[in-house]
Tab-separated table of C-alpha atoms and ligand atoms in Angstrom:
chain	number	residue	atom	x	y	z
Q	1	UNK	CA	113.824	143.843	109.348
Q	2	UNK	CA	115.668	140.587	109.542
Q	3	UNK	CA	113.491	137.097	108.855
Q	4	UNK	CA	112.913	135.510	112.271
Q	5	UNK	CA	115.230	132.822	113.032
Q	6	UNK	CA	113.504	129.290	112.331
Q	7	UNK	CA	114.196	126.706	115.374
Q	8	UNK	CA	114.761	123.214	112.944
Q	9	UNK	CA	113.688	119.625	114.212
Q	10	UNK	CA	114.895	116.322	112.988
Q	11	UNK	CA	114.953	112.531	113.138
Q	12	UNK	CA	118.350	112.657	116.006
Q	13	UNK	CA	120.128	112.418	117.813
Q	14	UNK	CA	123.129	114.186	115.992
Q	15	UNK	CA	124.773	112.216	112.803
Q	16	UNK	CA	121.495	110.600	111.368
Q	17	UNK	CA	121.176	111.176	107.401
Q	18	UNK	CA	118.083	113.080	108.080
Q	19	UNK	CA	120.679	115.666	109.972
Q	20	UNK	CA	122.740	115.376	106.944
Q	21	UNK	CA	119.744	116.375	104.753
Q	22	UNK	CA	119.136	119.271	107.273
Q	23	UNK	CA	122.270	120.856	106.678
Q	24	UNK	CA	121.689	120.892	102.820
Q	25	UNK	CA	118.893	123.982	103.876
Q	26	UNK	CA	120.316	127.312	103.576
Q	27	UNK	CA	120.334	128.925	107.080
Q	28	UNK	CA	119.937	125.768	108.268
Q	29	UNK	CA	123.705	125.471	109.539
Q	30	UNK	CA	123.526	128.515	111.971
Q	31	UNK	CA	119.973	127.921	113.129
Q	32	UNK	CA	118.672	126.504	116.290
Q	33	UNK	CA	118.203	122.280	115.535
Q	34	UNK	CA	116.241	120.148	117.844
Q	35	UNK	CA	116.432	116.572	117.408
Q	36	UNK	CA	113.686	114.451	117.867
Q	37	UNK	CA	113.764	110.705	118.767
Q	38	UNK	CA	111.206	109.654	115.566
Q	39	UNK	CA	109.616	111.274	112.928
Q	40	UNK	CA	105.976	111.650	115.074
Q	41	UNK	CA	107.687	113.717	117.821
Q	42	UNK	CA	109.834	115.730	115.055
Q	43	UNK	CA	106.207	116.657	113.337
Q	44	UNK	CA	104.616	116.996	117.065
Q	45	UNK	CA	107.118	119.464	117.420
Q	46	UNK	CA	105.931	121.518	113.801
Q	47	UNK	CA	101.940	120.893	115.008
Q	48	UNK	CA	102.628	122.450	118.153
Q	49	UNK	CA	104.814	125.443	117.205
Q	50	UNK	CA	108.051	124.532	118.613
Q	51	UNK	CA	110.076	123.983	115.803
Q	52	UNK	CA	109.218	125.473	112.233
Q	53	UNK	CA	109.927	123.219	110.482
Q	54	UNK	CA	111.099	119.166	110.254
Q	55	UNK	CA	113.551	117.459	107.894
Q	56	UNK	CA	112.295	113.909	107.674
Q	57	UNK	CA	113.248	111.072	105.739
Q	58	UNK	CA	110.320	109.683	103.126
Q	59	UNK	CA	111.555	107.668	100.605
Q	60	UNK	CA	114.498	105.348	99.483
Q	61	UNK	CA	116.116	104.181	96.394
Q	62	UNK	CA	116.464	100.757	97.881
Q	63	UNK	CA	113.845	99.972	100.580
Q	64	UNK	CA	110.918	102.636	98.702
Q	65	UNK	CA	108.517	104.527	101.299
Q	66	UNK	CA	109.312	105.796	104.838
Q	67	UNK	CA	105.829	104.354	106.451
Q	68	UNK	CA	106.204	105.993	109.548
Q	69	UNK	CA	106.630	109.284	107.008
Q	70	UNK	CA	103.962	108.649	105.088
Q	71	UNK	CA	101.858	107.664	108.292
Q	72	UNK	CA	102.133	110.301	110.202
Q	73	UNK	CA	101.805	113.271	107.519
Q	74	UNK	CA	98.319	111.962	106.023
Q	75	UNK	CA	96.620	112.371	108.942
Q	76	UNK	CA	96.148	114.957	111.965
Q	77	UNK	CA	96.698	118.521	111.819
Q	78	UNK	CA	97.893	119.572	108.262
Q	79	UNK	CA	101.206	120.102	107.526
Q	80	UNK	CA	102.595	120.971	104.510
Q	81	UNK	CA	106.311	119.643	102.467
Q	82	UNK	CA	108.282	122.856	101.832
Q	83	UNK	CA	111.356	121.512	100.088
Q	84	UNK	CA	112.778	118.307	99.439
Q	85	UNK	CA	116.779	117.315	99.826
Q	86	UNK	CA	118.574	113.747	98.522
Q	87	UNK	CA	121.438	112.449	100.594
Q	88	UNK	CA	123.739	109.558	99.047
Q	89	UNK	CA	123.382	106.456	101.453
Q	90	UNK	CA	126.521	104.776	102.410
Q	91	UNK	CA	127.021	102.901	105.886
Q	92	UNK	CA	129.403	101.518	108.127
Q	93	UNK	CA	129.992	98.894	110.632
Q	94	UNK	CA	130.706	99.740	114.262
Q	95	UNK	CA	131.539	98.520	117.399
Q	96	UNK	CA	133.231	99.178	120.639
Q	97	UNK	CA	136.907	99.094	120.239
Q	98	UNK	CA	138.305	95.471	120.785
Q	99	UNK	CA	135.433	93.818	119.669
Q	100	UNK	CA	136.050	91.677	116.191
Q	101	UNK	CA	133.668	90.569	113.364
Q	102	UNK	CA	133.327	87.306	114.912
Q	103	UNK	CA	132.200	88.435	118.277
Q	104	UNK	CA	129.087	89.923	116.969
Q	105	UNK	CA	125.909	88.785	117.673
Q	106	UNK	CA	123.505	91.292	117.640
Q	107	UNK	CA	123.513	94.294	115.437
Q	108	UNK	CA	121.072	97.534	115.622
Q	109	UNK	CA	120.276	100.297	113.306
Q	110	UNK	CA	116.824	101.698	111.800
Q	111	UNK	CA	115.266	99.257	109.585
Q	112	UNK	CA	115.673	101.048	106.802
Q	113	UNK	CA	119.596	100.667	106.754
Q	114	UNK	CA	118.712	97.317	107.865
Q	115	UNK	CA	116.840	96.471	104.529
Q	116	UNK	CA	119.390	98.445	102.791
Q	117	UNK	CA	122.896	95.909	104.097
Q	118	UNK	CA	120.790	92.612	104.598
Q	119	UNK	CA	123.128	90.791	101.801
Q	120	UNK	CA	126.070	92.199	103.224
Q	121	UNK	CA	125.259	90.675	106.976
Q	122	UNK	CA	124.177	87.476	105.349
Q	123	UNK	CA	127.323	86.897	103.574
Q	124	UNK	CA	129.571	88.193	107.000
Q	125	UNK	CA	127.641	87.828	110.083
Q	126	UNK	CA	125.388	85.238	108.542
Q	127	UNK	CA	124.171	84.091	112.314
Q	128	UNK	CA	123.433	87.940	113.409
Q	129	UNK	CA	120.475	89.042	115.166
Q	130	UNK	CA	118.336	92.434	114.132
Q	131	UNK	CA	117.793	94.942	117.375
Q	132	UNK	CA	115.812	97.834	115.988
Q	133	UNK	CA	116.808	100.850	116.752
Q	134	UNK	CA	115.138	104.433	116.358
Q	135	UNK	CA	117.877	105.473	113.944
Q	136	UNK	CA	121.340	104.671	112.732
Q	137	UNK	CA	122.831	107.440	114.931
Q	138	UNK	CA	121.266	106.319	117.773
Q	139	UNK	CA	121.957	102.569	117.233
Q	140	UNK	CA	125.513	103.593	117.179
Q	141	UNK	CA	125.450	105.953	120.152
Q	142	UNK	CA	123.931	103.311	121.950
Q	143	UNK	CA	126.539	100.961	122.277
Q	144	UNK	CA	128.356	103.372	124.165
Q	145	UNK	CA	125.979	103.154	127.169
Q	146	UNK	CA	126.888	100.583	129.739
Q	147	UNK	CA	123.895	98.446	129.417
Q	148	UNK	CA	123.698	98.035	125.417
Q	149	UNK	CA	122.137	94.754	124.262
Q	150	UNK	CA	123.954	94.504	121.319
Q	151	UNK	CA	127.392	94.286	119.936
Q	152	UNK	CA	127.452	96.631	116.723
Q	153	UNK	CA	125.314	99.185	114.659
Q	154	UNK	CA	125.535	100.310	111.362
Q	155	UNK	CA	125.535	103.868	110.697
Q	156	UNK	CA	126.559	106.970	108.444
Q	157	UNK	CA	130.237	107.136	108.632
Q	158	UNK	CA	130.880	110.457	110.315
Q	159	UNK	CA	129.537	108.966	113.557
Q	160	UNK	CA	131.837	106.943	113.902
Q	161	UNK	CA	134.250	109.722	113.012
Q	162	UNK	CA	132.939	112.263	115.794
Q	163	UNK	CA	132.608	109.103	118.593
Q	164	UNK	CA	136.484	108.504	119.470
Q	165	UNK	CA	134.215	105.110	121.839
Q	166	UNK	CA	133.847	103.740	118.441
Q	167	UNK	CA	135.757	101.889	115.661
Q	168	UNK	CA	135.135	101.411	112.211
Q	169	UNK	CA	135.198	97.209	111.464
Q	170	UNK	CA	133.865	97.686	107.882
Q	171	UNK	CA	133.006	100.335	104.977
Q	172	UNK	CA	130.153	100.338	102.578
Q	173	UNK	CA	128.342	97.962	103.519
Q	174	UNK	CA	124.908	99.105	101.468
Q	175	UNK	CA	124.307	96.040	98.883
Q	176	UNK	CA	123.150	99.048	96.253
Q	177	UNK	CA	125.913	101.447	96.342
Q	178	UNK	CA	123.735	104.319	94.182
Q	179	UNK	CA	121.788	104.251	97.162
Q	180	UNK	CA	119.918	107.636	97.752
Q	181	UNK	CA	116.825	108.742	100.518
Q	182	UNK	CA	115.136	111.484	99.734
Q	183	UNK	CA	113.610	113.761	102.362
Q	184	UNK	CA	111.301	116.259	102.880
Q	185	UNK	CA	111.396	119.767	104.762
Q	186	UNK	CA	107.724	120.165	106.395
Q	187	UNK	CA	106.163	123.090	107.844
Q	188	UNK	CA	102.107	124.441	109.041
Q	189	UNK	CA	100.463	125.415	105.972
Q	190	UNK	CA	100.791	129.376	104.808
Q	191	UNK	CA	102.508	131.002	101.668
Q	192	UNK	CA	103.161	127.943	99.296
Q	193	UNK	CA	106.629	127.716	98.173
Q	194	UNK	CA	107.015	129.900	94.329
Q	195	UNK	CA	106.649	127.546	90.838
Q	196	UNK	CA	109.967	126.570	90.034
Q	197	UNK	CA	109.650	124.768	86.691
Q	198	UNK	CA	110.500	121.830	88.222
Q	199	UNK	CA	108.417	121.295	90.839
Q	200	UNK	CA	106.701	118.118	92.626
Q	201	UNK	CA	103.398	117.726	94.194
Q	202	UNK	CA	102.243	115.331	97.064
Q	203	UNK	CA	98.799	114.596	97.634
Q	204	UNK	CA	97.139	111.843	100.135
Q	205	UNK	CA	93.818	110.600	98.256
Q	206	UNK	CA	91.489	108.054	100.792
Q	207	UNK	CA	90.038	105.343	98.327
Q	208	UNK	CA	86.237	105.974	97.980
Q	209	UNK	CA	84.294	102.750	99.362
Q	210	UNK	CA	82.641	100.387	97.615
Q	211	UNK	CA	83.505	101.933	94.060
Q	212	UNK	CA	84.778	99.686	91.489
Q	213	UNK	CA	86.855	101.559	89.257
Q	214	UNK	CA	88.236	103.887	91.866
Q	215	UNK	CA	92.196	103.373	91.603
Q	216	UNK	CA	91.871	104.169	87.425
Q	217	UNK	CA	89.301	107.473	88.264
Q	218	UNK	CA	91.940	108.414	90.108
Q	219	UNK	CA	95.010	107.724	88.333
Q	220	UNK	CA	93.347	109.248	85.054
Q	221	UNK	CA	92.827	112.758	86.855
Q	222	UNK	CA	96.232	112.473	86.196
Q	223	UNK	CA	97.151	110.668	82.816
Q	224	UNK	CA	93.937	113.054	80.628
Q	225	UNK	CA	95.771	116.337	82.221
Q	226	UNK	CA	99.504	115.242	81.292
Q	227	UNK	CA	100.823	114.612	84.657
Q	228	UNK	CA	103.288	112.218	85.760
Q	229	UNK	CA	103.458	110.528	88.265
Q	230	UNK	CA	106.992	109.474	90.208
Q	231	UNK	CA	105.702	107.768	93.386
Q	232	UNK	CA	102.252	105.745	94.392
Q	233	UNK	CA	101.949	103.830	97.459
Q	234	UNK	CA	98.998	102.809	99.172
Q	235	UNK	CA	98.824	102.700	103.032
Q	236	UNK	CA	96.089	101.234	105.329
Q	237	UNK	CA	94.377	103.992	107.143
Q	238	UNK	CA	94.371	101.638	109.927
Q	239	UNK	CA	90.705	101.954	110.740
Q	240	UNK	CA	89.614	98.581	109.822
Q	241	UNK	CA	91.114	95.948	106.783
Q	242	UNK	CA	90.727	96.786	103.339
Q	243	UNK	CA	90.676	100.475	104.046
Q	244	UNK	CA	93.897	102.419	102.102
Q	245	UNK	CA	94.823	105.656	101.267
Q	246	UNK	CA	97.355	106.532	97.979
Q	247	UNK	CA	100.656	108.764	98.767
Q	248	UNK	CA	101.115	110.450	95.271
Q	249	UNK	CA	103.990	112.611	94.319
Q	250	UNK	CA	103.185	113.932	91.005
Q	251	UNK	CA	105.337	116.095	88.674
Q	252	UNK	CA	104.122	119.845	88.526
Q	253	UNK	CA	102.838	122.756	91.142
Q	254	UNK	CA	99.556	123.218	92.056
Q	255	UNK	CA	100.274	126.705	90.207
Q	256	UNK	CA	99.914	124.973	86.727
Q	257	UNK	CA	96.778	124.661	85.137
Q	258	UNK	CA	97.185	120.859	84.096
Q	259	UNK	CA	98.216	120.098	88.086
Q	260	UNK	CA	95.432	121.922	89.504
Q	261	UNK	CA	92.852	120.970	87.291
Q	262	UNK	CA	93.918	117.574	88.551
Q	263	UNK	CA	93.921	117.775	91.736
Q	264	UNK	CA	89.829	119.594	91.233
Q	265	UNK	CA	89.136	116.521	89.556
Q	266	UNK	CA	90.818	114.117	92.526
Q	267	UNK	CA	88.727	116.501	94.676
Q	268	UNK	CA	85.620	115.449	93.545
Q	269	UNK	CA	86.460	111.681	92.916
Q	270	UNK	CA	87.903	111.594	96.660
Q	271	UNK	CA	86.600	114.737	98.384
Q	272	UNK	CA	89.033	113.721	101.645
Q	273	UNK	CA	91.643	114.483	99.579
Q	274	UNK	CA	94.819	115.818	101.350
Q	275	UNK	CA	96.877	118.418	99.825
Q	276	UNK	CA	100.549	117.923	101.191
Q	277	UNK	CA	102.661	120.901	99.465
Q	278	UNK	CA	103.776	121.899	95.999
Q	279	UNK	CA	107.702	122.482	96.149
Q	280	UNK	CA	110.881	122.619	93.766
Q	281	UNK	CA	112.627	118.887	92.733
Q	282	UNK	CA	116.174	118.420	94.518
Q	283	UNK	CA	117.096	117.289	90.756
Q	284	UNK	CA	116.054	120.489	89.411
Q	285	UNK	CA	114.779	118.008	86.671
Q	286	UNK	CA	111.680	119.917	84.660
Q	287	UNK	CA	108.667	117.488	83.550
Q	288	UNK	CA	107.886	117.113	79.710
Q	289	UNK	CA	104.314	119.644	79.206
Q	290	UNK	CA	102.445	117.882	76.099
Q	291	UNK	CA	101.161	121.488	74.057
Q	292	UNK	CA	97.750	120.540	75.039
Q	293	UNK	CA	98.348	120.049	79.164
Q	294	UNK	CA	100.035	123.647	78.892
Q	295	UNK	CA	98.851	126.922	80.570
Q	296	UNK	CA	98.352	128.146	77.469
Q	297	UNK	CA	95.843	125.260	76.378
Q	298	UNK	CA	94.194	125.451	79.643
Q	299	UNK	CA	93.663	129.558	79.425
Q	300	UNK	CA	92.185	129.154	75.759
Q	301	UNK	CA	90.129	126.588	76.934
Q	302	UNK	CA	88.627	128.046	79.844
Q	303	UNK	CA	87.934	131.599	77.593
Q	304	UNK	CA	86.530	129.327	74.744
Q	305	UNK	CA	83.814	128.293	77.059
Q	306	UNK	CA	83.218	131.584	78.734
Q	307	UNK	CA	82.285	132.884	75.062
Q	308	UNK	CA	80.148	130.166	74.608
Q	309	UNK	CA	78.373	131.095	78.051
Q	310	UNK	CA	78.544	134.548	77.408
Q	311	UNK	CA	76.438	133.750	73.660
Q	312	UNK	CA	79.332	135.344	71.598
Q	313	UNK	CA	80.423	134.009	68.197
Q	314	UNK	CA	83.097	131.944	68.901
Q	315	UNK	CA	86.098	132.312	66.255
Q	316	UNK	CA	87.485	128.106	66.179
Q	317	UNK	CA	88.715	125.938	63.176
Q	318	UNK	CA	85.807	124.421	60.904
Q	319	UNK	CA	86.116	120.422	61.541
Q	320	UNK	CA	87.179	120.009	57.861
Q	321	UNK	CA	90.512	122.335	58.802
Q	322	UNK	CA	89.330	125.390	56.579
Q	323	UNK	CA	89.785	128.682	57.261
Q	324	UNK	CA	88.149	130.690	60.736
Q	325	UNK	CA	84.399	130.447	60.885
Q	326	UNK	CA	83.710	133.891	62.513
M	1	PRE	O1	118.558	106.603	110.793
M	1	PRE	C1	118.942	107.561	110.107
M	1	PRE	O2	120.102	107.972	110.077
M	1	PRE	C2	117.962	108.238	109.284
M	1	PRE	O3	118.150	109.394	108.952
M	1	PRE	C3	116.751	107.448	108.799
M	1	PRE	C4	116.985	106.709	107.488
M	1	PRE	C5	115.608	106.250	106.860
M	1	PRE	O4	114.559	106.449	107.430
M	1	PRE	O5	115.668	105.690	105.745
M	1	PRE	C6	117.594	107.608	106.504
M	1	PRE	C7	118.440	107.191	105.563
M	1	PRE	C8	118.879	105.786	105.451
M	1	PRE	O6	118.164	105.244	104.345
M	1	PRE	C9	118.569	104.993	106.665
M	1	PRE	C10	117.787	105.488	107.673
């Protein structure tokens, strides 16, 4: 029987980097996509059933966390992150055709590509105004409409390739020109995506109240079991000031021992505690395993003290490092 067709949603319109990232996903190319004016109504669209899955953006090299990413998926009806996909950042300047460098005045594009040319407008178009805009795609399509309040965007370059209204008045404008965003593929929870070897894990762990120590009980869930960590951001919940939540990617699938044994331990530390998806790195990059934080380890452990709850003789190393006991 052929796998059902999945309908894809992402942060549109058509020629934002998230699209980009889309297209990375096998299948992805010939499937139904839906684009979604911001990343709420592109996850609205998973919660509800209507799309199967969203590409959204979550993280930069330059700017660090997508908030509105980060917002939106620790909270509501679970979702979980199925794959993630890096896209190399590199932006233009456009404008309607006839308008010149010096005529601008206003600029729009998403705030993250904002953040990410900021030197480059300050050296150019030092007197420029910020519009936000919902995306870089949409910043750009925008000046094409009669009323637009602004006089340029900056955006991925093949808009301005497939948009014969606009013209190109500068190239790579990104002050960091390694810059990458990394994205994430998230769908409703169900069969969790197979142990890769190199695999991340994202977790959303509320704070508990009122307990000093908290941030280090939590961090060393991690550190005694060997994990790494490659991203920690706290976020207000929102609910009232001083109230956060850590994102957490850490290295490692919920399928190893050393990660799950973690995340039992963040479970009891901060029993809220979100589990956002287990999935295979973009860089393919496999974490270092320390002999003790290995399967193995864990399995030897966990039959040591079954033997010792059982009342058999337990064979183990004397603590001088002579030969087997038993
Ligand atoms: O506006 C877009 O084109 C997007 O895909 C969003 C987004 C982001 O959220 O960071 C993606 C990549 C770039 O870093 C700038 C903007």
């Amino acid at each position: 029987m052929p796998a059902s067709p999945v309908t894809y949603t992402f942060l549109g319109p058509e020629g934002t980097f998230t699209e980009a990232a889309l297209m990375q996903v096998p299948g992805a190319a010939e499937a139904t996509r839906v684009p979604a004016s911001n990343v709420n109504a592109a996850l609205d669209k998973v919660r509800d059933g209507s799309a199967g899955a969203a590409m959204v953006p979550i993280e930069n090299s330059v700017e660090g966390g997508v908030t509105a990413t980060l917002d939106a998926i620790a909270s509501g009806q679970e979702l979980r992150i199925i794959r993630e996909v890096l896209v190399p950042i590199s932006f233009v300047l456009v404008a309607r055709p006839g308008v010149a460098i010096s005529d601008i005045r206003r600029i729009s594009t998403h705030g993250h590509a904002w953040a990410q040319c900021r030197l480059w407008v300050e050296n150019n178009i030092p007197s420029a105004e910020y519009v936000p805009g919902s995306s870089t795609a949409a910043a750009a399509v925008g000046l094409l409409e009669q009323d637009a309040h602004y006089d340029a965007a900056i955006c991925a370059p093949i808009v301005a390739q497939e948009q014969p209204g606009l013209s190109v008045l500068a190239e790579n404008i990104g002050d960091n020109p390694g810059a990458v965003t990394r994205f994430v593929l998230v769908g409703r929870p169900g069969v969790l995506p197979e142990r890769t070897g190199a695999d991340k894990t994202t977790v959303v762990v509320p704070l508990p109240e009122d307990r000093p120590g908290a941030l280090m009980e939590i961090l060393d869930q991690f550190a005694t079991r060997g994990v790494n960590l490659s991203r920690i951001e706290s976020r207000p919940t929102g609910q009232y000031l001083g109230h956060y939540f850590f994102s957490i990617d850490a290295d490692g699938h919920v399928g190893d021992a050393r990660v799950a044994d973690a995340l039992a331990g963040l479970h009891r530390i901060s029993p809220a505690t979100r589990f956002l998806g287990s999935y295979g790195r973009a860089d393919a990059q496999s974490a270092y395993i320390a002999p003790h934080t290995s399967d193995e380890a864990f399995r030897a452990a966990h039959e040591w003290v079954g033997a010792i709850l059982q009342g058999e003789p337990i064979p183990s190393e004397s603590v001088s490092g002579a030969s087997p006991t038993a």
